[in-house]
PDB file of C-alpha atoms in Angstrom:
ATOM      1  CA  MET A1430      -6.417  26.599 -11.497  1.00 39.00           C
ATOM      2  CA  GLY A1431      -9.567  26.598  -9.447  1.00 42.00           C
ATOM      3  CA  ASP A1432     -10.323  22.948 -10.191  1.00 43.00           C
ATOM      4  CA  LYS A1433      -6.827  21.731  -9.497  1.00 50.00           C
ATOM      5  CA  LYS A1434      -6.965  19.013  -6.854  1.00 59.00           C
ATOM      6  CA  MET A1435      -4.589  19.087  -3.887  1.00 77.00           C
ATOM      7  CA  THR A1436      -2.364  16.106  -3.163  1.00 80.00           C
ATOM      8  CA  ALA A1437      -3.734  13.738  -0.518  1.00 84.00           C
ATOM      9  CA  ALA A1438      -2.221  14.058   2.990  1.00 88.00           C
ATOM     10  CA  PHE A1439      -2.206  10.313   3.630  1.00 93.00           C
ATOM     11  CA  PRO A1440       0.823   8.274   2.492  1.00 93.00           C
ATOM     12  CA  ALA A1441      -0.552   6.689  -0.648  1.00 92.00           C
ATOM     13  CA  GLY A1442       2.436   4.410  -1.328  1.00 93.00           C
ATOM     14  CA  ALA A1443       2.432   2.934   2.185  1.00 95.00           C
ATOM     15  CA  PHE A1444      -1.331   2.354   1.967  1.00 97.00           C
ATOM     16  CA  ALA A1445      -0.935   0.755  -1.480  1.00 95.00           C
ATOM     17  CA  LEU A1446       1.606  -1.735  -0.134  1.00 96.00           C
ATOM     18  CA  GLY A1447      -0.562  -2.340   2.970  1.00 97.00           C
ATOM     19  CA  LEU A1448      -3.642  -2.997   0.821  1.00 97.00           C
ATOM     20  CA  PHE A1449      -1.683  -5.440  -1.277  1.00 97.00           C
ATOM     21  CA  LEU A1450      -0.511  -7.375   1.777  1.00 97.00           C
ATOM     22  CA  PHE A1451      -3.553  -7.191   4.028  1.00 96.00           C
ATOM     23  CA  SER A1452      -6.868  -6.920   2.087  1.00 94.00           C
ATOM     24  CA  GLY A1453      -7.589 -10.615   1.824  1.00 93.00           C
ATOM     25  CA  ASN A1454     -10.221 -10.543   4.513  1.00 94.00           C
ATOM     26  CA  MET A1455     -12.097  -8.089   6.735  1.00 94.00           C
ATOM     27  CA  GLN A1456     -10.040  -8.956   9.825  1.00 94.00           C
ATOM     28  CA  GLU A1457      -6.826  -8.161   7.961  1.00 92.00           C
ATOM     29  CA  GLY A1458      -8.262  -4.930   6.621  1.00 94.00           C
ATOM     30  CA  PHE A1459      -9.464  -3.762  10.012  1.00 96.00           C
ATOM     31  CA  THR A1460      -6.196  -4.602  11.897  1.00 96.00           C
ATOM     32  CA  ALA A1461      -3.640  -3.527   9.274  1.00 96.00           C
ATOM     33  CA  GLY A1462      -5.540  -0.356   8.402  1.00 96.00           C
ATOM     34  CA  ILE A1463      -5.654   0.968  11.955  1.00 96.00           C
ATOM     35  CA  LEU A1464      -1.980   0.184  12.392  1.00 97.00           C
ATOM     36  CA  LEU A1465      -1.092   2.035   9.207  1.00 97.00           C
ATOM     37  CA  VAL A1466      -3.189   5.000  10.422  1.00 96.00           C
ATOM     38  CA  PHE A1467      -1.080   4.899  13.613  1.00 96.00           C
ATOM     39  CA  ALA A1468       2.163   4.825  11.553  1.00 97.00           C
ATOM     40  CA  SER A1469       1.019   7.843   9.542  1.00 96.00           C
ATOM     41  CA  VAL A1470      -0.014   9.871  12.484  1.00 95.00           C
ATOM     42  CA  LEU A1471       3.191   9.010  14.337  1.00 96.00           C
ATOM     43  CA  ALA A1472       5.287  10.056  11.293  1.00 95.00           C
ATOM     44  CA  MET A1473       3.551  13.388  11.052  1.00 94.00           C
ATOM     45  CA  PHE A1474       3.890  14.026  14.782  1.00 94.00           C
ATOM     46  CA  LEU A1475       7.598  13.283  14.772  1.00 94.00           C
ATOM     47  CA  ARG A1476       8.212  15.338  11.636  1.00 92.00           C
ATOM     48  CA  ASN A1477       6.425  18.393  13.036  1.00 89.00           C
ATOM     49  CA  PHE A1478       8.156  17.944  16.376  1.00 91.00           C
ATOM     50  CA  LEU A1479      11.676  17.315  15.173  1.00 92.00           C
ATOM     51  CA  ASP A1480      11.601  19.823  12.341  1.00 87.00           C
ATOM     52  CA  ASP A1481      12.041  22.675  14.802  1.00 85.00           C
ATOM     53  CA  PHE A1482      15.460  21.658  16.125  1.00 86.00           C
ATOM     54  CA  LEU A1483      17.039  18.987  13.894  1.00 91.00           C
ATOM     55  CA  PRO A1484      18.472  19.226  10.384  1.00 93.00           C
ATOM     56  CA  ARG A1485      16.170  17.940   7.680  1.00 89.00           C
ATOM     57  CA  TRP A1486      18.420  14.970   6.786  1.00 90.00           C
ATOM     58  CA  SER A1487      18.446  14.007  10.472  1.00 95.00           C
ATOM     59  CA  VAL A1488      14.616  14.206  10.665  1.00 94.00           C
ATOM     60  CA  ARG A1489      14.325  11.894   7.640  1.00 94.00           C
ATOM     61  CA  ILE A1490      16.542   9.200   9.223  1.00 96.00           C
ATOM     62  CA  CYS A1491      14.752   9.515  12.570  1.00 96.00           C
ATOM     63  CA  LEU A1492      11.411   8.904  10.762  1.00 96.00           C
ATOM     64  CA  TRP A1493      12.744   5.848   8.950  1.00 96.00           C
ATOM     65  CA  ILE A1494      14.025   4.253  12.134  1.00 97.00           C
ATOM     66  CA  ALA A1495      11.233   5.228  14.523  1.00 97.00           C
ATOM     67  CA  VAL A1496       8.283   4.679  12.297  1.00 97.00           C
ATOM     68  CA  GLY A1497       9.673   1.511  10.656  1.00 97.00           C
ATOM     69  CA  SER A1498      10.540  -0.154  13.930  1.00 97.00           C
ATOM     70  CA  LEU A1499       7.356   0.804  15.801  1.00 97.00           C
ATOM     71  CA  THR A1500       5.119  -0.213  12.894  1.00 97.00           C
ATOM     72  CA  GLU A1501       6.821  -3.567  12.703  1.00 96.00           C
ATOM     73  CA  ALA A1502       6.443  -3.999  16.453  1.00 96.00           C
ATOM     74  CA  ALA A1503       2.762  -3.104  16.311  1.00 96.00           C
ATOM     75  CA  PHE A1504       2.158  -5.662  13.606  1.00 96.00           C
ATOM     76  CA  ASP A1505       4.078  -8.256  15.693  1.00 95.00           C
ATOM     77  CA  LEU A1506       1.809  -7.622  18.689  1.00 95.00           C
ATOM     78  CA  SER A1507      -1.340  -7.703  16.569  1.00 94.00           C
ATOM     79  CA  PHE A1508      -0.358 -10.968  14.910  1.00 92.00           C
ATOM     80  CA  TYR A1509       0.456 -12.508  18.276  1.00 91.00           C
ATOM     81  CA  ALA A1510      -2.945 -11.399  19.736  1.00 91.00           C
ATOM     82  CA  LEU A1511      -4.789 -12.858  16.747  1.00 87.00           C
ATOM     83  CA  GLY A1512      -2.719 -16.117  16.986  1.00 85.00           C
ATOM     84  CA  THR A1513      -1.375 -15.750  13.453  1.00 84.00           C
ATOM     85  CA  GLU A1514       2.088 -16.734  12.399  1.00 84.00           C
ATOM     86  CA  LYS A1515       4.286 -14.073  10.820  1.00 87.00           C
ATOM     87  CA  SER A1516       7.035 -15.046   8.465  1.00 92.00           C
ATOM     88  CA  LEU A1517      10.428 -13.302   8.331  1.00 94.00           C
ATOM     89  CA  ALA A1518       9.592 -11.932   4.850  1.00 94.00           C
ATOM     90  CA  LEU A1519       6.314 -10.486   6.091  1.00 95.00           C
ATOM     91  CA  THR A1520       8.162  -8.949   9.085  1.00 95.00           C
ATOM     92  CA  ALA A1521      10.472  -7.201   6.653  1.00 96.00           C
ATOM     93  CA  MET A1522       7.491  -6.010   4.582  1.00 97.00           C
ATOM     94  CA  THR A1523       5.690  -4.483   7.569  1.00 97.00           C
ATOM     95  CA  ALA A1524       8.873  -2.702   8.731  1.00 97.00           C
ATOM     96  CA  PHE A1525       9.364  -1.403   5.186  1.00 97.00           C
ATOM     97  CA  MET A1526       5.761  -0.225   5.057  1.00 97.00           C
ATOM     98  CA  GLY A1527       6.441   1.942   8.154  1.00 97.00           C
ATOM     99  CA  ILE A1528       9.635   3.307   6.599  1.00 97.00           C
ATOM    100  CA  LEU A1529       7.685   4.169   3.418  1.00 96.00           C
ATOM    101  CA  ALA A1530       4.996   5.967   5.393  1.00 95.00           C
ATOM    102  CA  GLY A1531       7.712   7.991   7.189  1.00 95.00           C
ATOM    103  CA  GLU A1532       9.358   8.823   3.866  1.00 94.00           C
ATOM    104  CA  GLU A1533       6.099  10.036   2.328  1.00 93.00           C
ATOM    105  CA  ILE A1534       5.157  12.185   5.309  1.00 93.00           C
ATOM    106  CA  TYR A1535       8.663  13.615   5.296  1.00 91.00           C
ATOM    107  CA  CYS A1536       8.553  14.512   1.593  1.00 87.00           C
ATOM    108  CA  SER A1537       4.946  15.776   1.560  1.00 80.00           C
ATOM    109  CA  LYS A1538       4.925  19.212  -0.010  1.00 57.00           C
ATOM    110  CA  GLU A1539       2.169  20.612   2.162  1.00 58.00           C
ATOM    111  CA  ARG A1540       2.481  20.779   5.958  1.00 57.00           C
ATOM    112  CA  SER A1541      -0.866  19.104   6.584  1.00 62.00           C
ATOM    113  CA  GLU A1542      -2.739  19.467   9.824  1.00 79.00           C
ATOM    114  CA  MET A1543      -2.973  16.299  12.024  1.00 87.00           C
ATOM    115  CA  ASN A1544      -6.786  16.302  11.875  1.00 89.00           C
ATOM    116  CA  GLU A1545      -6.678  16.435   8.075  1.00 90.00           C
ATOM    117  CA  LEU A1546      -4.343  13.417   7.949  1.00 92.00           C
ATOM    118  CA  MET A1547      -6.447  11.443  10.366  1.00 93.00           C
ATOM    119  CA  TRP A1548      -9.622  12.161   8.403  1.00 94.00           C
ATOM    120  CA  GLU A1549      -8.145  11.091   5.102  1.00 94.00           C
ATOM    121  CA  CYS A1550      -6.567   7.926   6.668  1.00 95.00           C
ATOM    122  CA  SER A1551      -9.880   7.052   8.230  1.00 95.00           C
ATOM    123  CA  VAL A1552     -11.707   7.336   4.844  1.00 96.00           C
ATOM    124  CA  VAL A1553      -9.141   4.995   3.234  1.00 97.00           C
ATOM    125  CA  TRP A1554      -9.375   2.574   6.184  1.00 97.00           C
ATOM    126  CA  ALA A1555     -13.125   2.344   5.961  1.00 97.00           C
ATOM    127  CA  ILE A1556     -13.019   1.510   2.267  1.00 97.00           C
ATOM    128  CA  TRP A1557     -10.152  -0.913   2.934  1.00 97.00           C
ATOM    129  CA  ILE A1558     -12.319  -2.823   5.430  1.00 97.00           C
ATOM    130  CA  ALA A1559     -15.200  -2.964   2.896  1.00 96.00           C
ATOM    131  CA  ALA A1560     -12.838  -4.195   0.176  1.00 96.00           C
ATOM    132  CA  GLY A1561     -11.424  -6.858   2.487  1.00 96.00           C
ATOM    133  CA  ALA A1562     -14.924  -8.018   3.312  1.00 95.00           C
ATOM    134  CA  PHE A1563     -15.846  -8.242  -0.348  1.00 94.00           C
ATOM    135  CA  ARG A1564     -12.704 -10.304  -1.251  1.00 95.00           C
ATOM    136  CA  GLU A1565     -13.284 -12.579   1.711  1.00 93.00           C
ATOM    137  CA  PHE A1566     -16.910 -13.137   0.926  1.00 92.00           C
ATOM    138  CA  MET A1567     -16.280 -13.779  -2.795  1.00 90.00           C
ATOM    139  CA  ALA A1568     -13.475 -16.223  -1.985  1.00 90.00           C
ATOM    140  CA  SER A1569     -15.018 -18.276   0.783  1.00 88.00           C
ATOM    141  CA  GLY A1570     -18.491 -16.964   1.656  1.00 84.00           C
ATOM    142  CA  THR A1571     -17.332 -15.665   5.090  1.00 89.00           C
ATOM    143  CA  VAL A1572     -17.188 -12.194   6.596  1.00 88.00           C
ATOM    144  CA  PHE A1573     -14.729 -11.451   9.386  1.00 88.00           C
ATOM    145  CA  LEU A1574     -13.875 -15.177   9.242  1.00 83.00           C
ATOM    146  CA  TYR A1575     -17.491 -16.115  10.164  1.00 85.00           C
ATOM    147  CA  PRO A1576     -19.673 -18.011   7.633  1.00 83.00           C
ATOM    148  CA  ALA A1577     -22.085 -15.615   5.972  1.00 78.00           C
ATOM    149  CA  ALA A1578     -23.487 -17.432   2.948  1.00 77.00           C
ATOM    150  CA  ASP A1579     -22.826 -20.507   0.926  1.00 75.00           C
ATOM    151  CA  ILE A1580     -22.410 -19.090  -2.603  1.00 69.00           C
ATOM    152  CA  GLY A1581     -21.729 -21.207  -5.557  1.00 66.00           C
ATOM    153  CA  LEU A1582     -19.659 -18.509  -7.217  1.00 69.00           C
ATOM    154  CA  ALA A1583     -16.982 -18.428  -4.542  1.00 71.00           C
ATOM    155  CA  SER A1584     -13.468 -18.506  -6.038  1.00 82.00           C
ATOM    156  CA  GLY A1585     -10.069 -18.729  -4.432  1.00 84.00           C
ATOM    157  CA  SER A1586      -8.859 -16.448  -7.253  1.00 86.00           C
ATOM    158  CA  PHE A1587      -9.991 -13.472  -5.192  1.00 91.00           C
ATOM    159  CA  GLN A1588      -7.216 -14.262  -2.708  1.00 92.00           C
ATOM    160  CA  LYS A1589      -4.521 -14.135  -5.450  1.00 93.00           C
ATOM    161  CA  ALA A1590      -1.957 -11.337  -5.916  1.00 94.00           C
ATOM    162  CA  MET A1591      -3.700 -10.021  -9.069  1.00 94.00           C
ATOM    163  CA  PHE A1592      -6.792  -9.168  -7.020  1.00 95.00           C
ATOM    164  CA  ALA A1593      -4.665  -7.744  -4.215  1.00 96.00           C
ATOM    165  CA  PHE A1594      -3.111  -5.263  -6.707  1.00 96.00           C
ATOM    166  CA  ILE A1595      -6.489  -4.435  -8.192  1.00 95.00           C
ATOM    167  CA  THR A1596      -8.030  -3.959  -4.702  1.00 96.00           C
ATOM    168  CA  ALA A1597      -5.183  -1.600  -3.811  1.00 96.00           C
ATOM    169  CA  GLY A1598      -5.675   0.553  -6.890  1.00 93.00           C
ATOM    170  CA  THR A1599      -9.460   0.580  -6.561  1.00 94.00           C
ATOM    171  CA  VAL A1600      -9.495   1.518  -2.841  1.00 96.00           C
ATOM    172  CA  LEU A1601      -7.029   4.322  -3.462  1.00 94.00           C
ATOM    173  CA  ALA A1602      -8.892   5.672  -6.466  1.00 92.00           C
ATOM    174  CA  VAL A1603     -12.308   5.583  -4.664  1.00 94.00           C
ATOM    175  CA  SER A1604     -10.743   7.216  -1.544  1.00 94.00           C
ATOM    176  CA  CYS A1605      -9.214  10.024  -3.569  1.00 91.00           C
ATOM    177  CA  LEU A1606     -12.531  10.626  -5.490  1.00 91.00           C
ATOM    178  CA  ILE A1607     -14.419  10.825  -2.175  1.00 93.00           C
ATOM    179  CA  LEU A1608     -11.832  13.223  -0.681  1.00 91.00           C
ATOM    180  CA  GLY A1609     -11.449  15.195  -3.841  1.00 88.00           C
ATOM    181  CA  ARG A1610      -7.697  14.730  -3.642  1.00 85.00           C
ATOM    182  CA  SER A1611      -4.978  13.467  -5.964  1.00 81.00           C
ATOM    183  CA  CYS A1612      -2.714  10.491  -5.280  1.00 77.00           C
ATOM    184  CA  ALA A1613       0.019  12.080  -7.350  1.00 66.00           C
ATOM    185  CA  CYS A1614       3.447  11.714  -5.676  1.00 62.00           C
ATOM    186  CA  ASP A1615       7.092  11.516  -6.543  1.00 59.00           C
ATOM    187  CA  GLY A1616       7.713   8.771  -9.099  1.00 62.00           C
ATOM    188  CA  TYR A1617      10.089   6.761  -6.821  1.00 73.00           C
ATOM    189  CA  ILE A1618       7.261   6.244  -4.241  1.00 81.00           C
ATOM    190  CA  SER A1619       5.287   3.955  -6.538  1.00 80.00           C
ATOM    191  CA  TRP A1620       8.410   1.998  -7.276  1.00 85.00           C
ATOM    192  CA  LEU A1621       8.998   1.642  -3.530  1.00 89.00           C
ATOM    193  CA  ALA A1622       5.414   0.314  -3.199  1.00 91.00           C
ATOM    194  CA  VAL A1623       5.441  -2.040  -6.176  1.00 92.00           C
ATOM    195  CA  ILE A1624       8.930  -3.586  -6.107  1.00 92.00           C
ATOM    196  CA  PRO A1625       8.617  -5.102  -2.596  1.00 94.00           C
ATOM    197  CA  ALA A1626       5.206  -6.505  -3.544  1.00 95.00           C
ATOM    198  CA  VAL A1627       6.565  -8.126  -6.718  1.00 94.00           C
ATOM    199  CA  VAL A1628       9.518  -9.687  -4.882  1.00 92.00           C
ATOM    200  CA  TYR A1629       7.221 -10.875  -2.114  1.00 94.00           C
ATOM    201  CA  ILE A1630       4.701 -12.567  -4.464  1.00 93.00           C
ATOM    202  CA  ARG A1631       5.931 -13.191  -7.969  1.00 90.00           C
ATOM    203  CA  PRO A1632       3.616 -13.640 -10.940  1.00 90.00           C
ATOM    204  CA  PHE A1633       4.977 -17.082 -11.934  1.00 86.00           C
ATOM    205  CA  ASP A1634       7.701 -19.584 -11.165  1.00 80.00           C
ATOM    206  CA  ILE A1635      10.497 -20.808 -13.442  1.00 78.00           C
ATOM    207  CA  PRO A1636      11.771 -24.071 -11.868  1.00 74.00           C
ATOM    208  CA  LEU A1637      14.190 -24.763 -14.765  1.00 67.00           C
ATOM    209  CA  PHE A1638      16.361 -21.816 -13.704  1.00 66.00           C
ATOM    210  CA  GLY A1639      16.563 -22.741  -9.996  1.00 69.00           C
ATOM    211  CA  GLU A1640      14.778 -20.999  -7.190  1.00 73.00           C
ATOM    212  CA  GLY A1641      16.935 -17.931  -6.909  1.00 79.00           C
ATOM    213  CA  LEU A1642      17.450 -17.215 -10.627  1.00 82.00           C
ATOM    214  CA  GLY A1643      13.831 -18.071 -11.471  1.00 81.00           C
ATOM    215  CA  ALA A1644      12.514 -15.730  -8.781  1.00 84.00           C
ATOM    216  CA  ALA A1645      14.749 -12.934 -10.117  1.00 88.00           C
ATOM    217  CA  VAL A1646      13.561 -13.463 -13.771  1.00 88.00           C
ATOM    218  CA  SER A1647       9.968 -13.631 -12.770  1.00 88.00           C
ATOM    219  CA  ALA A1648      10.141 -10.339 -10.791  1.00 90.00           C
ATOM    220  CA  ALA A1649      12.175  -8.670 -13.507  1.00 91.00           C
ATOM    221  CA  VAL A1650       9.614  -9.517 -16.244  1.00 92.00           C
ATOM    222  CA  ALA A1651       6.794  -8.121 -14.080  1.00 92.00           C
ATOM    223  CA  LEU A1652       8.722  -4.902 -13.348  1.00 91.00           C
ATOM    224  CA  VAL A1653       9.527  -4.398 -17.031  1.00 92.00           C
ATOM    225  CA  PHE A1654       5.859  -4.492 -17.804  1.00 90.00           C
ATOM    226  CA  PHE A1655       5.160  -2.159 -14.893  1.00 88.00           C
ATOM    227  CA  PHE A1656       7.702   0.370 -16.110  1.00 86.00           C
ATOM    228  CA  SER A1657       6.183   0.304 -19.626  1.00 83.00           C
ATOM    229  CA  VAL A1658       2.676   0.943 -18.223  1.00 78.00           C
ATOM    230  CA  LYS A1659       3.995   3.671 -16.018  1.00 75.00           C
ATOM    231  CA  LYS A1660       5.616   5.520 -18.948  1.00 73.00           C
ATOM    232  CA  GLN A1661       2.530   5.027 -21.086  1.00 71.00           C
ATOM    233  CA  GLN A1662       0.046   6.348 -18.527  1.00 66.00           C
ATOM    234  CA  GLU A1663       2.004   9.569 -18.151  1.00 60.00           C
ATOM    235  CA  GLY A1664       0.853  10.588 -21.594  1.00 54.00           C
ATOM    236  CA  THR A1665      -2.647   9.141 -21.627  1.00 53.00           C
ATOM    237  CA  LEU A1666      -4.280   9.613 -18.239  1.00 50.00           C
ATOM    238  CA  ARG A1667      -5.515  13.175 -17.730  1.00 48.00           C
ATOM    239  CA  ARG A1668      -7.594  12.903 -14.554  1.00 50.00           C
ATOM    240  CA  LYS A1669      -5.146  13.398 -11.685  1.00 52.00           C
ATOM    241  CA  VAL A1670      -7.245  11.415  -9.217  1.00 50.00           C
ATOM    242  CA  LEU A1671      -7.232   8.351 -11.392  1.00 58.00           C
ATOM    243  CA  SER A1672      -3.556   8.548 -12.354  1.00 66.00           C
ATOM    244  CA  GLY A1673      -0.475   7.769 -10.274  1.00 79.00           C
ATOM    245  CA  ILE A1674      -0.496   4.913  -7.757  1.00 85.00           C
ATOM    246  CA  PRO A1675      -4.175   3.912  -8.183  1.00 87.00           C
ATOM    247  CA  ALA A1676      -3.762   3.357 -11.918  1.00 85.00           C
ATOM    248  CA  GLU A1677      -0.366   1.718 -11.509  1.00 87.00           C
ATOM    249  CA  MET A1678      -1.494  -0.767  -8.868  1.00 92.00           C
ATOM    250  CA  THR A1679      -4.593  -1.680 -10.937  1.00 90.00           C
ATOM    251  CA  ALA A1680      -2.350  -2.078 -14.062  1.00 89.00           C
ATOM    252  CA  MET A1681      -0.055  -4.340 -12.045  1.00 93.00           C
ATOM    253  CA  GLY A1682      -3.022  -6.533 -11.180  1.00 93.00           C
ATOM    254  CA  ILE A1683      -3.821  -6.938 -14.885  1.00 92.00           C
ATOM    255  CA  ILE A1684      -0.154  -7.689 -15.639  1.00 93.00           C
ATOM    256  CA  TYR A1685      -0.202 -10.461 -12.988  1.00 94.00           C
ATOM    257  CA  MET A1686      -3.460 -11.803 -14.436  1.00 91.00           C
ATOM    258  CA  ILE A1687      -1.787 -12.097 -17.885  1.00 90.00           C
ATOM    259  CA  LEU A1688       1.541 -13.479 -16.695  1.00 89.00           C
ATOM    260  CA  GLY A1689      -0.278 -15.950 -14.480  1.00 83.00           C
ATOM    261  CA  MET A1690      -1.582 -17.729 -17.563  1.00 76.00           C
ATOM    262  CA  TYR A1691       1.885 -18.887 -18.464  1.00 66.00           C
TER     263      TYR A1691
END
């Protein structure tokens, strides 16, 4: 029992979705990371504050509404300040990311201290920034949108969804190894992180079926593979730090890589 690792205090599912959406360059990683740290701290503050005089079910709904709306508003302001357009689909994704952060903080089994949460989120954020810089440099030879080097090996593939999934899994795994924590969480959390990502960017298009039906089939195929991998890893992965969301996000990247060939 002495070597059993505690579950991480930071909301791994929300960070996984954030990494998928905003790890394409260093600027994205810096901005989105700090906003997700804000969402996590806000969720814990509200949970600890409201727990004393509201029913648990009411606290949960309050977290969904407050954290989801404020996270989306914070992303709107940051996108406006950076002069970047934000689609309706991305608006929905950022709001859902805040809701997911609130849900995970609400469901966390240990009542973590605020300084513990902020420390863990800061570690993930720092690695997130480094991963964004790496993807940006490998894709275009720039860092924080400034030219850094003219490399012949630059490839736009580093900006594709498969690398976004792999980046999310790698960042979470490295973070948990550094913190000595586990990313283990309730099974539905990983579904809530992966399903929106698959719907937002599908692995392939099927024009013969029409836009709506083709999108549904594409997402369904990817999710069937994801479910199979999820069931398989439960019996094969033994190291808690490397199981759960980090392994699932990485596996999803490999699934996208394979499906993208067709």
